[in-house]
PDB file of C-alpha atoms in Angstrom:
ATOM      1  CA  LEU A   1       5.582  -1.869  -2.387  1.00 54.00           C
ATOM      2  CA  ALA A   2       9.021  -3.391  -1.974  1.00 63.00           C
ATOM      3  CA  THR A   3      10.814  -0.168  -2.940  1.00 70.00           C
ATOM      4  CA  TYR A   4       8.696   2.055  -0.555  1.00 72.00           C
ATOM      5  CA  ALA A   5       8.524  -0.460   2.344  1.00 73.00           C
ATOM      6  CA  ARG A   6      12.025   0.342   3.711  1.00 80.00           C
ATOM      7  CA  TYR A   7      11.132   3.942   4.076  1.00 85.00           C
ATOM      8  CA  MET A   8       7.715   3.728   5.321  1.00 85.00           C
ATOM      9  CA  THR A   9       8.432   3.114   8.991  1.00 87.00           C
ATOM     10  CA  ILE A  10      10.635   6.474   8.884  1.00 88.00           C
ATOM     11  CA  TYR A  11       7.659   8.322   7.239  1.00 87.00           C
ATOM     12  CA  PHE A  12       5.456   6.903   9.938  1.00 88.00           C
ATOM     13  CA  GLU A  13       7.753   7.977  12.666  1.00 90.00           C
ATOM     14  CA  ALA A  14       7.912  11.424  11.165  1.00 89.00           C
ATOM     15  CA  ASN A  15       4.069  11.511  11.381  1.00 86.00           C
ATOM     16  CA  ALA A  16       4.369  10.744  15.101  1.00 86.00           C
ATOM     17  CA  LEU A  17       2.888   7.306  14.982  1.00 88.00           C
ATOM     18  CA  SER A  18       3.854   4.957  17.776  1.00 90.00           C
ATOM     19  CA  ALA A  19       6.121   1.781  17.200  1.00 91.00           C
ATOM     20  CA  THR A  20       2.912  -0.322  17.962  1.00 93.00           C
ATOM     21  CA  GLN A  21       0.982   1.401  15.263  1.00 90.00           C
ATOM     22  CA  ILE A  22       3.863   1.305  12.705  1.00 89.00           C
ATOM     23  CA  GLY A  23       3.888  -2.470  13.321  1.00 89.00           C
ATOM     24  CA  SER A  24       0.362  -3.063  12.874  1.00 90.00           C
ATOM     25  CA  ILE A  25       0.235  -1.156   9.698  1.00 87.00           C
ATOM     26  CA  LEU A  26       3.134  -3.185   8.268  1.00 86.00           C
ATOM     27  CA  ALA A  27       1.891  -6.480   9.491  1.00 88.00           C
ATOM     28  CA  VAL A  28      -1.592  -5.990   7.837  1.00 87.00           C
ATOM     29  CA  SER A  29      -0.040  -4.854   4.557  1.00 84.00           C
ATOM     30  CA  ARG A  30       2.046  -8.068   4.517  1.00 85.00           C
ATOM     31  CA  GLY A  31      -0.924  -9.974   5.186  1.00 86.00           C
ATOM     32  CA  VAL A  32      -3.000  -8.280   2.495  1.00 85.00           C
ATOM     33  CA  ASP A  33       0.163  -9.080   0.039  1.00 83.00           C
ATOM     34  CA  ILE A  34       0.123 -12.802   0.994  1.00 88.00           C
ATOM     35  CA  LEU A  35      -3.588 -13.150   0.231  1.00 88.00           C
ATOM     36  CA  ILE A  36      -3.984 -10.812  -2.805  1.00 85.00           C
ATOM     37  CA  SER A  37      -0.855 -11.846  -4.819  1.00 86.00           C
ATOM     38  CA  PRO A  38      -1.998 -15.239  -5.698  1.00 89.00           C
ATOM     39  CA  VAL A  39      -5.602 -13.543  -6.843  1.00 89.00           C
ATOM     40  CA  PHE A  40      -3.792 -11.222  -9.206  1.00 86.00           C
ATOM     41  CA  ASN A  41      -1.442 -13.918 -10.487  1.00 88.00           C
ATOM     42  CA  GLY A  42      -4.316 -16.367 -11.322  1.00 91.00           C
ATOM     43  CA  LEU A  43      -6.088 -13.479 -13.052  1.00 89.00           C
ATOM     44  CA  ALA A  44      -3.151 -12.747 -15.106  1.00 89.00           C
ATOM     45  CA  ASP A  45      -2.611 -16.357 -16.062  1.00 90.00           C
ATOM     46  CA  ARG A  46      -6.290 -16.983 -16.671  1.00 92.00           C
ATOM     47  CA  THR A  47      -6.876 -13.808 -18.761  1.00 92.00           C
ATOM     48  CA  LYS A  48      -3.359 -13.932 -20.519  1.00 90.00           C
ATOM     49  CA  ARG A  49      -3.250  -9.971 -19.890  1.00 89.00           C
ATOM     50  CA  ALA A  50      -0.412  -9.883 -17.428  1.00 89.00           C
ATOM     51  CA  ARG A  51       1.000  -6.718 -18.884  1.00 90.00           C
ATOM     52  CA  THR A  52      -2.385  -4.938 -18.731  1.00 90.00           C
ATOM     53  CA  ILE A  53      -2.847  -5.878 -15.089  1.00 86.00           C
ATOM     54  CA  VAL A  54       0.711  -4.598 -14.063  1.00 86.00           C
ATOM     55  CA  GLN A  55      -0.092  -1.377 -16.012  1.00 88.00           C
ATOM     56  CA  LEU A  56      -3.467  -0.988 -14.247  1.00 86.00           C
ATOM     57  CA  SER A  57      -1.905  -1.936 -10.832  1.00 82.00           C
ATOM     58  CA  ILE A  58       0.872   0.831 -11.360  1.00 82.00           C
ATOM     59  CA  SER A  59      -1.712   3.459 -12.443  1.00 84.00           C
ATOM     60  CA  PHE A  60      -3.960   2.596  -9.425  1.00 82.00           C
ATOM     61  CA  SER A  61      -0.869   2.770  -6.867  1.00 80.00           C
ATOM     62  CA  ILE A  62      -0.812   6.582  -7.610  1.00 83.00           C
ATOM     63  CA  ILE A  63      -3.884   7.336  -5.609  1.00 82.00           C
ATOM     64  CA  PRO A  64      -2.896   5.927  -2.379  1.00 81.00           C
ATOM     65  CA  MET A  65       0.571   7.494  -2.522  1.00 80.00           C
ATOM     66  CA  ILE A  66      -1.237  10.912  -3.175  1.00 82.00           C
ATOM     67  CA  ALA A  67      -3.424  10.215   0.003  1.00 80.00           C
ATOM     68  CA  LEU A  68      -0.218   9.413   2.133  1.00 81.00           C
ATOM     69  CA  ALA A  69       1.065  13.027   1.188  1.00 81.00           C
ATOM     70  CA  MET A  70      -2.162  14.768   2.100  1.00 81.00           C
ATOM     71  CA  PRO A  71      -2.050  16.668   5.467  1.00 83.00           C
ATOM     72  CA  VAL A  72      -4.251  15.116   8.144  1.00 82.00           C
ATOM     73  CA  THR A  73      -5.417  16.146  11.507  1.00 80.00           C
ATOM     74  CA  GLU A  74      -3.730  14.680  14.456  1.00 80.00           C
ATOM     75  CA  GLY A  75      -6.595  12.515  15.648  1.00 78.00           C
ATOM     76  CA  LEU A  76      -7.090  10.875  12.167  1.00 82.00           C
ATOM     77  CA  LYS A  77      -3.320  10.441  11.514  1.00 82.00           C
ATOM     78  CA  PHE A  78      -3.171   6.688  12.167  1.00 83.00           C
ATOM     79  CA  ILE A  79      -6.552   5.829  10.241  1.00 83.00           C
ATOM     80  CA  ALA A  80      -5.742   7.943   7.277  1.00 83.00           C
ATOM     81  CA  ARG A  81      -2.199   6.775   6.810  1.00 83.00           C
ATOM     82  CA  SER A  82      -2.857   3.074   7.603  1.00 84.00           C
ATOM     83  CA  SER A  83      -5.831   2.919   5.235  1.00 83.00           C
ATOM     84  CA  ALA A  84      -3.785   4.594   2.349  1.00 82.00           C
ATOM     85  CA  TYR A  85      -0.930   2.195   2.893  1.00 82.00           C
ATOM     86  CA  TRP A  86      -3.208  -0.849   3.096  1.00 79.00           C
ATOM     87  CA  ILE A  87      -4.965   0.061  -0.156  1.00 79.00           C
ATOM     88  CA  PHE A  88      -1.363   0.641  -1.585  1.00 75.00           C
ATOM     89  CA  ALA A  89      -0.687  -2.889  -0.709  1.00 74.00           C
ATOM     90  CA  LEU A  90      -3.830  -4.229  -2.480  1.00 73.00           C
ATOM     91  CA  VAL A  91      -2.742  -2.703  -5.481  1.00 64.00           C
TER      92      VAL A  91
END
C-alpha cells in the first residue's frame, strides 16, 4: 500500500473525484491500516506462519488492484473506487 499510496491521489483525480472524496478515501484507508495491522501481526506471531500470511496478503491484493482498473459508470465511480481501495488496505 505504501508504494501505491503516493500515486493514488493522482489516479483518483484522473477519475474526476473531488478533493473531499479523495481525502475521505485516504483517511479511511489509514484508519483501516491502524486497526488491521495489529491483528495480522498478532496472527503471524501466534501461528508462527508470517511468511504464509505475507504471501496470502500479496496474493489477495491483486483482486482490488484489478477492481481499480475496471471501467465504472460516472454515478458509481466514488463507491467503486473507494471500496476497492479500502479492500486493498485491508489486505
